Amino acid sequence: MSTPKDLFGGGVAVITGAGAGIGAGLARYAAREVGMTVVLADVDAAAIAALRAELERHGGRALDVVCDVRDPDAVERLAATAFRDAGPVRLLVNNAGVEQFGYLWDTPVANWERLVSINISGVFHGIKAFLPRMMAEPGRSWVWNLSSIGGVGAAPLQAPYIMSKHAVLALTECLRQEVELAGHGHHVHVQAVLPGAVASNIFESAGAVEDGDVAAAEDHRAAMLRIKAQAMDPIDAARVFFDQAAADEFYLLSQPFVADAMAERADTLTRRRAPRLPQGEFTVPAS
């Protein structure tokens, strides 16, 4: 069986949202363990510049490109820069994402629109800019779109995020079929990444609510931060994702309990029962 180094080593990886969390973990693992040139894309210029310097100190090759995935022109420039300055892209990781806490009816419209434009449209912009170039290359390539354990379930007080991750999963499943239908399935591999609890700063930076039940939103943030304290290291998650990708899995899962959530979702749909309110840390009593 092929190893990640066999498939990805020596190639170019482009990772959006690479400044922190899962994106930074993927970048570190790809550069240090797999031997890839990594194009770091993020809106946080200082974060990706520091990460590039870190990777280069350890003998890696990296390029940092400031990019807001909400802007299709910026993502197109990212693709042009990556292919011109780093080489043909072997791995595209559409990872950039943000969270939102609070009751859906309390969510500020601006926060909703920002989340949709990053979590969903950002993935589309990545596909639009990179995939035609990748399909035109003769070598094998991979597209990873970041969904989440939230993409196969439901949870209160973070509906915008959960909705967006369902959308990314559906987009990725359809994209897999379309790439095959267009005759590129033999060399362009589309895969869905479903992290469970993986350490990042997404909960700290999550959108808040300004009116309504602010306490419920902040209590939920606190609950998610307690879960984060037990979360998987991003580099360990990256190792799992690369191993599963090399094994030609479609759903790349950070932890076994993500598969349990998938089975629970399937059972909910098969039995046609209403979603159950989660118990434990994920449930915050109404204020």
PDB file of C-alpha atoms in Angstrom:
ATOM      1  CA  MET A   1       0.000   0.000   0.000  1.00  0.00           C
ATOM      2  CA  SER A   2       1.231   3.507  -0.833  1.00  0.00           C
ATOM      3  CA  THR A   3       2.363   5.779   1.979  1.00  0.00           C
ATOM      4  CA  PRO A   4       1.627   9.517   2.181  1.00  0.00           C
ATOM      5  CA  LYS A   5       5.242  10.178   1.247  1.00  0.00           C
ATOM      6  CA  ASP A   6       4.885   7.970  -1.829  1.00  0.00           C
ATOM      7  CA  LEU A   7       1.842   9.897  -3.048  1.00  0.00           C
ATOM      8  CA  PHE A   8       2.398  13.440  -1.826  1.00  0.00           C
ATOM      9  CA  GLY A   9       6.145  13.743  -1.241  1.00  0.00           C
ATOM     10  CA  GLY A  10       7.844  16.346  -3.421  1.00  0.00           C
ATOM     11  CA  GLY A  11       4.514  17.864  -4.414  1.00  0.00           C
ATOM     12  CA  VAL A  12       2.896  21.205  -3.653  1.00  0.00           C
ATOM     13  CA  ALA A  13       0.135  21.636  -1.074  1.00  0.00           C
ATOM     14  CA  VAL A  14      -2.037  24.744  -0.881  1.00  0.00           C
ATOM     15  CA  ILE A  15      -3.796  25.171   2.467  1.00  0.00           C
ATOM     16  CA  THR A  16      -6.301  27.923   3.203  1.00  0.00           C
ATOM     17  CA  GLY A  17      -6.736  29.010   6.787  1.00  0.00           C
ATOM     18  CA  ALA A  18      -3.152  27.888   7.361  1.00  0.00           C
ATOM     19  CA  GLY A  19      -2.372  30.440  10.050  1.00  0.00           C
ATOM     20  CA  ALA A  20      -3.580  28.351  12.982  1.00  0.00           C
ATOM     21  CA  GLY A  21      -5.346  25.215  14.143  1.00  0.00           C
ATOM     22  CA  ILE A  22      -5.978  22.368  11.717  1.00  0.00           C
ATOM     23  CA  GLY A  23      -4.565  24.325   8.781  1.00  0.00           C
ATOM     24  CA  ALA A  24      -1.266  24.965  10.558  1.00  0.00           C
ATOM     25  CA  GLY A  25      -1.113  21.334  11.691  1.00  0.00           C
ATOM     26  CA  LEU A  26      -1.613  20.116   8.143  1.00  0.00           C
ATOM     27  CA  ALA A  27       1.067  22.502   6.906  1.00  0.00           C
ATOM     28  CA  ARG A  28       3.598  21.368   9.516  1.00  0.00           C
ATOM     29  CA  TYR A  29       2.953  17.703   8.837  1.00  0.00           C
ATOM     30  CA  ALA A  30       2.970  18.111   5.062  1.00  0.00           C
ATOM     31  CA  ALA A  31       6.277  19.973   5.116  1.00  0.00           C
ATOM     32  CA  ARG A  32       8.140  18.085   7.820  1.00  0.00           C
ATOM     33  CA  GLU A  33       6.884  14.521   7.522  1.00  0.00           C
ATOM     34  CA  VAL A  34       5.665  14.200   3.936  1.00  0.00           C
ATOM     35  CA  GLY A  35       8.195  16.451   2.209  1.00  0.00           C
ATOM     36  CA  MET A  36       5.801  18.793   0.435  1.00  0.00           C
ATOM     37  CA  THR A  37       6.246  22.404  -0.566  1.00  0.00           C
ATOM     38  CA  VAL A  38       3.475  24.218   1.278  1.00  0.00           C
ATOM     39  CA  VAL A  39       1.651  27.340   0.128  1.00  0.00           C
ATOM     40  CA  LEU A  40       0.222  28.963   3.261  1.00  0.00           C
ATOM     41  CA  ALA A  41      -2.895  31.053   2.631  1.00  0.00           C
ATOM     42  CA  ASP A  42      -4.658  33.093   5.309  1.00  0.00           C
ATOM     43  CA  VAL A  43      -5.939  36.582   6.049  1.00  0.00           C
ATOM     44  CA  ASP A  44      -3.501  36.759   8.984  1.00  0.00           C
ATOM     45  CA  ALA A  45      -0.295  37.851   7.273  1.00  0.00           C
ATOM     46  CA  ALA A  46       1.805  37.736  10.442  1.00  0.00           C
ATOM     47  CA  ALA A  47       0.697  34.196  11.317  1.00  0.00           C
ATOM     48  CA  ILE A  48       1.568  32.660   7.946  1.00  0.00           C
ATOM     49  CA  ALA A  49       4.822  34.608   7.701  1.00  0.00           C
ATOM     50  CA  ALA A  50       5.850  33.195  11.088  1.00  0.00           C
ATOM     51  CA  LEU A  51       4.819  29.686  10.062  1.00  0.00           C
ATOM     52  CA  ARG A  52       6.730  29.950   6.785  1.00  0.00           C
ATOM     53  CA  ALA A  53       9.850  30.984   8.713  1.00  0.00           C
ATOM     54  CA  GLU A  54       9.369  28.088  11.124  1.00  0.00           C
ATOM     55  CA  LEU A  55       9.020  25.544   8.324  1.00  0.00           C
ATOM     56  CA  GLU A  56      12.071  26.904   6.545  1.00  0.00           C
ATOM     57  CA  ARG A  57      14.144  26.696   9.758  1.00  0.00           C
ATOM     58  CA  HIS A  58      13.332  22.992   9.814  1.00  0.00           C
ATOM     59  CA  GLY A  59      14.446  22.529   6.207  1.00  0.00           C
ATOM     60  CA  GLY A  60      11.010  22.812   4.611  1.00  0.00           C
ATOM     61  CA  ARG A  61       9.962  24.880   1.629  1.00  0.00           C
ATOM     62  CA  ALA A  62       7.008  27.220   2.013  1.00  0.00           C
ATOM     63  CA  LEU A  63       5.376  30.252   0.481  1.00  0.00           C
ATOM     64  CA  ASP A  64       2.995  32.554   2.330  1.00  0.00           C
ATOM     65  CA  VAL A  65       0.202  34.299   0.432  1.00  0.00           C
ATOM     66  CA  VAL A  66      -2.301  36.600   2.102  1.00  0.00           C
ATOM     67  CA  CYS A  67      -5.724  35.598   0.810  1.00  0.00           C
ATOM     68  CA  ASP A  68      -9.312  36.204   1.851  1.00  0.00           C
ATOM     69  CA  VAL A  69     -11.282  33.215   0.559  1.00  0.00           C
ATOM     70  CA  ARG A  70     -14.437  35.335   0.455  1.00  0.00           C
ATOM     71  CA  ASP A  71     -12.965  37.149  -2.559  1.00  0.00           C
ATOM     72  CA  PRO A  72     -12.984  35.005  -5.726  1.00  0.00           C
ATOM     73  CA  ASP A  73     -10.415  37.260  -7.386  1.00  0.00           C
ATOM     74  CA  ALA A  74      -8.066  36.819  -4.422  1.00  0.00           C
ATOM     75  CA  VAL A  75      -8.413  33.033  -4.612  1.00  0.00           C
ATOM     76  CA  GLU A  76      -7.770  33.148  -8.359  1.00  0.00           C
ATOM     77  CA  ARG A  77      -4.585  35.119  -7.658  1.00  0.00           C
ATOM     78  CA  LEU A  78      -3.640  32.528  -5.036  1.00  0.00           C
ATOM     79  CA  ALA A  79      -3.978  29.753  -7.611  1.00  0.00           C
ATOM     80  CA  ALA A  80      -1.962  31.653 -10.210  1.00  0.00           C
ATOM     81  CA  THR A  81       0.775  32.392  -7.668  1.00  0.00           C
ATOM     82  CA  ALA A  82       0.927  28.803  -6.422  1.00  0.00           C
ATOM     83  CA  PHE A  83       1.262  27.287  -9.888  1.00  0.00           C
ATOM     84  CA  ARG A  84       3.735  29.939 -11.023  1.00  0.00           C
ATOM     85  CA  ASP A  85       5.986  30.145  -7.958  1.00  0.00           C
ATOM     86  CA  ALA A  86       5.688  26.679  -6.382  1.00  0.00           C
ATOM     87  CA  GLY A  87       4.638  24.364  -9.205  1.00  0.00           C
ATOM     88  CA  PRO A  88       1.687  22.122 -10.066  1.00  0.00           C
ATOM     89  CA  VAL A  89      -0.571  21.720  -7.047  1.00  0.00           C
ATOM     90  CA  ARG A  90      -0.820  18.140  -5.867  1.00  0.00           C
ATOM     91  CA  LEU A  91      -2.998  18.834  -2.810  1.00  0.00           C
ATOM     92  CA  LEU A  92      -5.576  21.589  -2.316  1.00  0.00           C
ATOM     93  CA  VAL A  93      -6.974  21.877   1.205  1.00  0.00           C
ATOM     94  CA  ASN A  94     -10.030  24.135   1.486  1.00  0.00           C
ATOM     95  CA  ASN A  95      -9.783  24.569   5.236  1.00  0.00           C
ATOM     96  CA  ALA A  96     -10.598  28.191   6.117  1.00  0.00           C
ATOM     97  CA  GLY A  97     -13.601  28.409   8.418  1.00  0.00           C
ATOM     98  CA  VAL A  98     -15.225  30.326  11.267  1.00  0.00           C
ATOM     99  CA  GLU A  99     -17.730  29.517  14.034  1.00  0.00           C
ATOM    100  CA  GLN A 100     -20.831  31.263  15.415  1.00  0.00           C
ATOM    101  CA  PHE A 101     -22.516  30.724  18.769  1.00  0.00           C
ATOM    102  CA  GLY A 102     -25.998  31.652  19.930  1.00  0.00           C
ATOM    103  CA  TYR A 103     -29.613  31.053  19.046  1.00  0.00           C
ATOM    104  CA  LEU A 104     -30.205  31.305  15.318  1.00  0.00           C
ATOM    105  CA  TRP A 105     -32.739  34.103  15.729  1.00  0.00           C
ATOM    106  CA  ASP A 106     -30.210  36.116  17.754  1.00  0.00           C
ATOM    107  CA  THR A 107     -27.423  35.739  15.157  1.00  0.00           C
ATOM    108  CA  PRO A 108     -26.424  39.083  13.603  1.00  0.00           C
ATOM    109  CA  VAL A 109     -27.033  39.182   9.865  1.00  0.00           C
ATOM    110  CA  ALA A 110     -23.456  40.313   9.258  1.00  0.00           C
ATOM    111  CA  ASN A 111     -22.116  37.313  11.179  1.00  0.00           C
ATOM    112  CA  TRP A 112     -24.327  34.937   9.190  1.00  0.00           C
ATOM    113  CA  GLU A 113     -23.188  36.390   5.881  1.00  0.00           C
ATOM    114  CA  ARG A 114     -19.516  36.320   6.906  1.00  0.00           C
ATOM    115  CA  LEU A 115     -19.718  32.676   7.954  1.00  0.00           C
ATOM    116  CA  VAL A 116     -21.463  31.595   4.759  1.00  0.00           C
ATOM    117  CA  SER A 117     -18.996  33.515   2.601  1.00  0.00           C
ATOM    118  CA  ILE A 118     -15.991  31.875   4.299  1.00  0.00           C
ATOM    119  CA  ASN A 119     -17.195  28.362   5.136  1.00  0.00           C
ATOM    120  CA  ILE A 120     -19.190  27.669   1.973  1.00  0.00           C
ATOM    121  CA  SER A 121     -18.334  30.203  -0.720  1.00  0.00           C
ATOM    122  CA  GLY A 122     -14.649  29.990   0.214  1.00  0.00           C
ATOM    123  CA  VAL A 123     -14.655  26.298  -0.668  1.00  0.00           C
ATOM    124  CA  PHE A 124     -16.420  27.007  -3.967  1.00  0.00           C
ATOM    125  CA  HIS A 125     -13.917  29.729  -4.816  1.00  0.00           C
ATOM    126  CA  GLY A 126     -11.088  27.277  -4.160  1.00  0.00           C
ATOM    127  CA  ILE A 127     -12.649  24.677  -6.447  1.00  0.00           C
ATOM    128  CA  LYS A 128     -13.350  27.255  -9.146  1.00  0.00           C
ATOM    129  CA  ALA A 129      -9.794  28.620  -9.146  1.00  0.00           C
ATOM    130  CA  PHE A 130      -7.760  25.441  -8.671  1.00  0.00           C
ATOM    131  CA  LEU A 131      -9.639  22.455 -10.052  1.00  0.00           C
ATOM    132  CA  PRO A 132      -9.446  23.307 -13.783  1.00  0.00           C
ATOM    133  CA  ARG A 133      -5.690  23.791 -13.411  1.00  0.00           C
ATOM    134  CA  MET A 134      -5.344  20.522 -11.495  1.00  0.00           C
ATOM    135  CA  MET A 135      -7.418  18.603 -14.030  1.00  0.00           C
ATOM    136  CA  ALA A 136      -5.206  19.934 -16.821  1.00  0.00           C
ATOM    137  CA  GLU A 137      -2.071  18.494 -15.189  1.00  0.00           C
ATOM    138  CA  PRO A 138      -1.114  14.919 -16.109  1.00  0.00           C
ATOM    139  CA  GLY A 139      -0.127  13.868 -12.586  1.00  0.00           C
ATOM    140  CA  ARG A 140      -2.378  12.733  -9.747  1.00  0.00           C
ATOM    141  CA  SER A 141      -3.798  15.365  -7.418  1.00  0.00           C
ATOM    142  CA  TRP A 142      -6.093  15.606  -4.420  1.00  0.00           C
ATOM    143  CA  VAL A 143      -8.749  18.030  -3.172  1.00  0.00           C
ATOM    144  CA  TRP A 144      -9.635  17.997   0.531  1.00  0.00           C
ATOM    145  CA  ASN A 145     -12.648  20.003   1.666  1.00  0.00           C
ATOM    146  CA  LEU A 146     -13.026  20.533   5.412  1.00  0.00           C
ATOM    147  CA  SER A 147     -16.410  19.536   6.727  1.00  0.00           C
ATOM    148  CA  SER A 148     -16.704  18.486  10.382  1.00  0.00           C
ATOM    149  CA  ILE A 149     -18.316  16.042  12.740  1.00  0.00           C
ATOM    150  CA  GLY A 150     -20.937  18.797  12.718  1.00  0.00           C
ATOM    151  CA  GLY A 151     -21.526  17.995   9.049  1.00  0.00           C
ATOM    152  CA  VAL A 152     -23.177  14.701   9.985  1.00  0.00           C
ATOM    153  CA  GLY A 153     -25.229  15.846  12.960  1.00  0.00           C
ATOM    154  CA  ALA A 154     -27.121  18.652  14.583  1.00  0.00           C
ATOM    155  CA  ALA A 155     -26.376  20.765  17.636  1.00  0.00           C
ATOM    156  CA  PRO A 156     -28.085  23.757  19.204  1.00  0.00           C
ATOM    157  CA  LEU A 157     -26.512  27.196  19.563  1.00  0.00           C
ATOM    158  CA  GLN A 158     -24.183  26.844  16.565  1.00  0.00           C
ATOM    159  CA  ALA A 159     -26.656  26.338  13.725  1.00  0.00           C
ATOM    160  CA  PRO A 160     -24.844  28.534  11.161  1.00  0.00           C
ATOM    161  CA  TYR A 161     -21.642  26.531  11.511  1.00  0.00           C
ATOM    162  CA  ILE A 162     -23.402  23.146  11.502  1.00  0.00           C
ATOM    163  CA  MET A 163     -25.388  24.192   8.417  1.00  0.00           C
ATOM    164  CA  SER A 164     -22.223  25.240   6.621  1.00  0.00           C
ATOM    165  CA  LYS A 165     -20.469  21.958   7.317  1.00  0.00           C
ATOM    166  CA  HIS A 166     -23.451  19.970   6.029  1.00  0.00           C
ATOM    167  CA  ALA A 167     -23.223  22.116   2.899  1.00  0.00           C
ATOM    168  CA  VAL A 168     -19.493  21.478   2.459  1.00  0.00           C
ATOM    169  CA  LEU A 169     -20.000  17.740   2.850  1.00  0.00           C
ATOM    170  CA  ALA A 170     -22.787  17.700   0.243  1.00  0.00           C
ATOM    171  CA  LEU A 171     -20.705  19.872  -2.088  1.00  0.00           C
ATOM    172  CA  THR A 172     -17.778  17.471  -1.746  1.00  0.00           C
ATOM    173  CA  GLU A 173     -19.886  14.376  -2.380  1.00  0.00           C
ATOM    174  CA  CYS A 174     -21.344  15.985  -5.509  1.00  0.00           C
ATOM    175  CA  LEU A 175     -17.912  17.188  -6.627  1.00  0.00           C
ATOM    176  CA  ARG A 176     -16.533  13.663  -6.342  1.00  0.00           C
ATOM    177  CA  GLN A 177     -19.262  12.479  -8.726  1.00  0.00           C
ATOM    178  CA  GLU A 178     -18.769  15.386 -11.131  1.00  0.00           C
ATOM    179  CA  VAL A 179     -15.007  14.859 -11.380  1.00  0.00           C
ATOM    180  CA  GLU A 180     -15.651  11.203 -12.205  1.00  0.00           C
ATOM    181  CA  LEU A 181     -18.411  12.086 -14.683  1.00  0.00           C
ATOM    182  CA  ALA A 182     -16.092  14.529 -16.453  1.00  0.00           C
ATOM    183  CA  GLY A 183     -13.516  11.785 -16.914  1.00  0.00           C
ATOM    184  CA  HIS A 184     -10.934  12.981 -14.373  1.00  0.00           C
ATOM    185  CA  GLY A 185     -11.631  10.563 -11.523  1.00  0.00           C
ATOM    186  CA  HIS A 186      -8.575   8.458 -12.303  1.00  0.00           C
ATOM    187  CA  HIS A 187      -6.144  11.269 -11.470  1.00  0.00           C
ATOM    188  CA  VAL A 188      -8.052  13.873  -9.410  1.00  0.00           C
ATOM    189  CA  HIS A 189      -9.128  12.527  -6.026  1.00  0.00           C
ATOM    190  CA  VAL A 190     -11.778  14.430  -4.068  1.00  0.00           C
ATOM    191  CA  GLN A 191     -12.016  13.699  -0.335  1.00  0.00           C
ATOM    192  CA  ALA A 192     -14.059  15.031   2.577  1.00  0.00           C
ATOM    193  CA  VAL A 193     -12.268  15.799   5.844  1.00  0.00           C
ATOM    194  CA  LEU A 194     -14.374  15.437   8.993  1.00  0.00           C
ATOM    195  CA  PRO A 195     -12.466  16.504  12.103  1.00  0.00           C
ATOM    196  CA  GLY A 196     -13.905  15.726  15.502  1.00  0.00           C
ATOM    197  CA  ALA A 197     -12.367  17.545  18.458  1.00  0.00           C
ATOM    198  CA  VAL A 198      -9.095  18.978  17.128  1.00  0.00           C
ATOM    199  CA  ALA A 199      -7.373  21.851  18.915  1.00  0.00           C
ATOM    200  CA  SER A 200      -7.714  25.249  17.254  1.00  0.00           C
ATOM    201  CA  ASN A 201      -8.694  28.809  18.116  1.00  0.00           C
ATOM    202  CA  ILE A 202     -12.025  28.587  16.275  1.00  0.00           C
ATOM    203  CA  PHE A 203     -14.058  28.733  19.498  1.00  0.00           C
ATOM    204  CA  GLU A 204     -12.245  31.767  20.896  1.00  0.00           C
ATOM    205  CA  SER A 205     -12.697  33.677  17.635  1.00  0.00           C
ATOM    206  CA  ALA A 206     -16.280  32.526  17.035  1.00  0.00           C
ATOM    207  CA  GLY A 207     -18.918  35.143  16.337  1.00  0.00           C
ATOM    208  CA  ALA A 208     -21.045  36.298  19.258  1.00  0.00           C
ATOM    209  CA  VAL A 209     -24.546  37.727  19.577  1.00  0.00           C
ATOM    210  CA  GLU A 210     -25.187  41.334  20.481  1.00  0.00           C
ATOM    211  CA  ASP A 211     -28.842  41.110  21.469  1.00  0.00           C
ATOM    212  CA  GLY A 212     -31.162  38.425  22.740  1.00  0.00           C
ATOM    213  CA  ASP A 213     -29.805  35.599  24.885  1.00  0.00           C
ATOM    214  CA  VAL A 214     -26.152  36.606  25.031  1.00  0.00           C
ATOM    215  CA  ALA A 215     -25.573  34.431  28.102  1.00  0.00           C
ATOM    216  CA  ALA A 216     -26.633  31.247  26.300  1.00  0.00           C
ATOM    217  CA  ALA A 217     -24.189  31.990  23.474  1.00  0.00           C
ATOM    218  CA  GLU A 218     -21.290  32.638  25.836  1.00  0.00           C
ATOM    219  CA  ASP A 219     -22.126  29.618  28.020  1.00  0.00           C
ATOM    220  CA  HIS A 220     -21.964  27.478  24.903  1.00  0.00           C
ATOM    221  CA  ARG A 221     -18.596  28.997  23.980  1.00  0.00           C
ATOM    222  CA  ALA A 222     -17.335  28.090  27.450  1.00  0.00           C
ATOM    223  CA  ALA A 223     -18.614  24.518  27.049  1.00  0.00           C
ATOM    224  CA  MET A 224     -16.849  24.139  23.709  1.00  0.00           C
ATOM    225  CA  LEU A 225     -13.623  25.513  25.197  1.00  0.00           C
ATOM    226  CA  ARG A 226     -13.799  22.840  27.911  1.00  0.00           C
ATOM    227  CA  ILE A 227     -14.053  20.237  25.144  1.00  0.00           C
ATOM    228  CA  LYS A 228     -11.086  21.856  23.397  1.00  0.00           C
ATOM    229  CA  ALA A 229      -8.954  21.169  26.468  1.00  0.00           C
ATOM    230  CA  GLN A 230      -9.213  17.445  25.629  1.00  0.00           C
ATOM    231  CA  ALA A 231      -8.924  17.884  21.875  1.00  0.00           C
ATOM    232  CA  MET A 232      -6.544  16.125  19.506  1.00  0.00           C
ATOM    233  CA  ASP A 233      -3.294  17.819  18.518  1.00  0.00           C
ATOM    234  CA  PRO A 234      -3.563  19.181  14.939  1.00  0.00           C
ATOM    235  CA  ILE A 235      -0.381  17.418  13.837  1.00  0.00           C
ATOM    236  CA  ASP A 236      -1.735  14.088  15.090  1.00  0.00           C
ATOM    237  CA  ALA A 237      -4.940  14.788  13.176  1.00  0.00           C
ATOM    238  CA  ALA A 238      -2.932  15.618  10.056  1.00  0.00           C
ATOM    239  CA  ARG A 239      -1.128  12.281  10.303  1.00  0.00           C
ATOM    240  CA  VAL A 240      -4.458  10.447  10.409  1.00  0.00           C
ATOM    241  CA  PHE A 241      -5.850  12.410   7.459  1.00  0.00           C
ATOM    242  CA  PHE A 242      -2.790  11.757   5.303  1.00  0.00           C
ATOM    243  CA  ASP A 243      -2.783   8.051   6.159  1.00  0.00           C
ATOM    244  CA  GLN A 244      -6.473   7.681   5.287  1.00  0.00           C
ATOM    245  CA  ALA A 245      -6.024   9.669   2.079  1.00  0.00           C
ATOM    246  CA  ALA A 246      -3.169   7.391   1.065  1.00  0.00           C
ATOM    247  CA  ALA A 247      -5.490   4.425   1.684  1.00  0.00           C
ATOM    248  CA  ASP A 248      -7.950   6.042  -0.772  1.00  0.00           C
ATOM    249  CA  GLU A 249     -10.659   6.635   1.815  1.00  0.00           C
ATOM    250  CA  PHE A 250     -13.267   9.236   0.863  1.00  0.00           C
ATOM    251  CA  TYR A 251     -14.295  10.321   4.372  1.00  0.00           C
ATOM    252  CA  LEU A 252     -11.162  11.291   6.317  1.00  0.00           C
ATOM    253  CA  LEU A 253     -11.968  11.117  10.047  1.00  0.00           C
ATOM    254  CA  SER A 254      -9.757  12.414  12.830  1.00  0.00           C
ATOM    255  CA  GLN A 255     -11.163  10.095  15.520  1.00  0.00           C
ATOM    256  CA  PRO A 256     -13.326   6.945  15.659  1.00  0.00           C
ATOM    257  CA  PHE A 257     -16.183   8.792  17.364  1.00  0.00           C
ATOM    258  CA  VAL A 258     -16.761  10.719  14.124  1.00  0.00           C
ATOM    259  CA  ALA A 259     -17.793   7.404  12.557  1.00  0.00           C
ATOM    260  CA  ASP A 260     -20.138   6.898  15.513  1.00  0.00           C
ATOM    261  CA  ALA A 261     -21.733  10.270  14.751  1.00  0.00           C
ATOM    262  CA  MET A 262     -22.135   9.221  11.107  1.00  0.00           C
ATOM    263  CA  ALA A 263     -23.905   6.032  12.210  1.00  0.00           C
ATOM    264  CA  GLU A 264     -26.152   8.039  14.523  1.00  0.00           C
ATOM    265  CA  ARG A 265     -27.047  10.363  11.659  1.00  0.00           C
ATOM    266  CA  ALA A 266     -27.855   7.422   9.404  1.00  0.00           C
ATOM    267  CA  ASP A 267     -30.077   5.940  12.109  1.00  0.00           C
ATOM    268  CA  THR A 268     -31.884   9.263  12.603  1.00  0.00           C
ATOM    269  CA  LEU A 269     -32.659   9.482   8.893  1.00  0.00           C
ATOM    270  CA  THR A 270     -33.577   5.829   8.508  1.00  0.00           C
ATOM    271  CA  ARG A 271     -35.970   5.956  11.451  1.00  0.00           C
ATOM    272  CA  ARG A 272     -37.227   9.391  10.392  1.00  0.00           C
ATOM    273  CA  ARG A 273     -37.094  10.639  13.956  1.00  0.00           C
ATOM    274  CA  ALA A 274     -36.679  14.197  15.130  1.00  0.00           C
ATOM    275  CA  PRO A 275     -33.165  15.240  16.151  1.00  0.00           C
ATOM    276  CA  ARG A 276     -32.542  14.636  19.836  1.00  0.00           C
ATOM    277  CA  LEU A 277     -31.180  17.397  22.024  1.00  0.00           C
ATOM    278  CA  PRO A 278     -27.560  16.436  22.832  1.00  0.00           C
ATOM    279  CA  GLN A 279     -26.707  15.741  26.447  1.00  0.00           C
ATOM    280  CA  GLY A 280     -23.642  16.746  28.424  1.00  0.00           C
ATOM    281  CA  GLU A 281     -21.240  19.499  27.387  1.00  0.00           C
ATOM    282  CA  PHE A 282     -23.066  20.276  24.146  1.00  0.00           C
ATOM    283  CA  THR A 283     -26.296  21.241  25.920  1.00  0.00           C
ATOM    284  CA  VAL A 284     -26.489  24.621  27.604  1.00  0.00           C
ATOM    285  CA  PRO A 285     -29.670  25.220  29.648  1.00  0.00           C
ATOM    286  CA  ALA A 286     -31.811  28.144  28.520  1.00  0.00           C
ATOM    287  CA  SER A 287     -31.171  31.322  30.494  1.00  0.00           C
TER     288      SER A 287
END
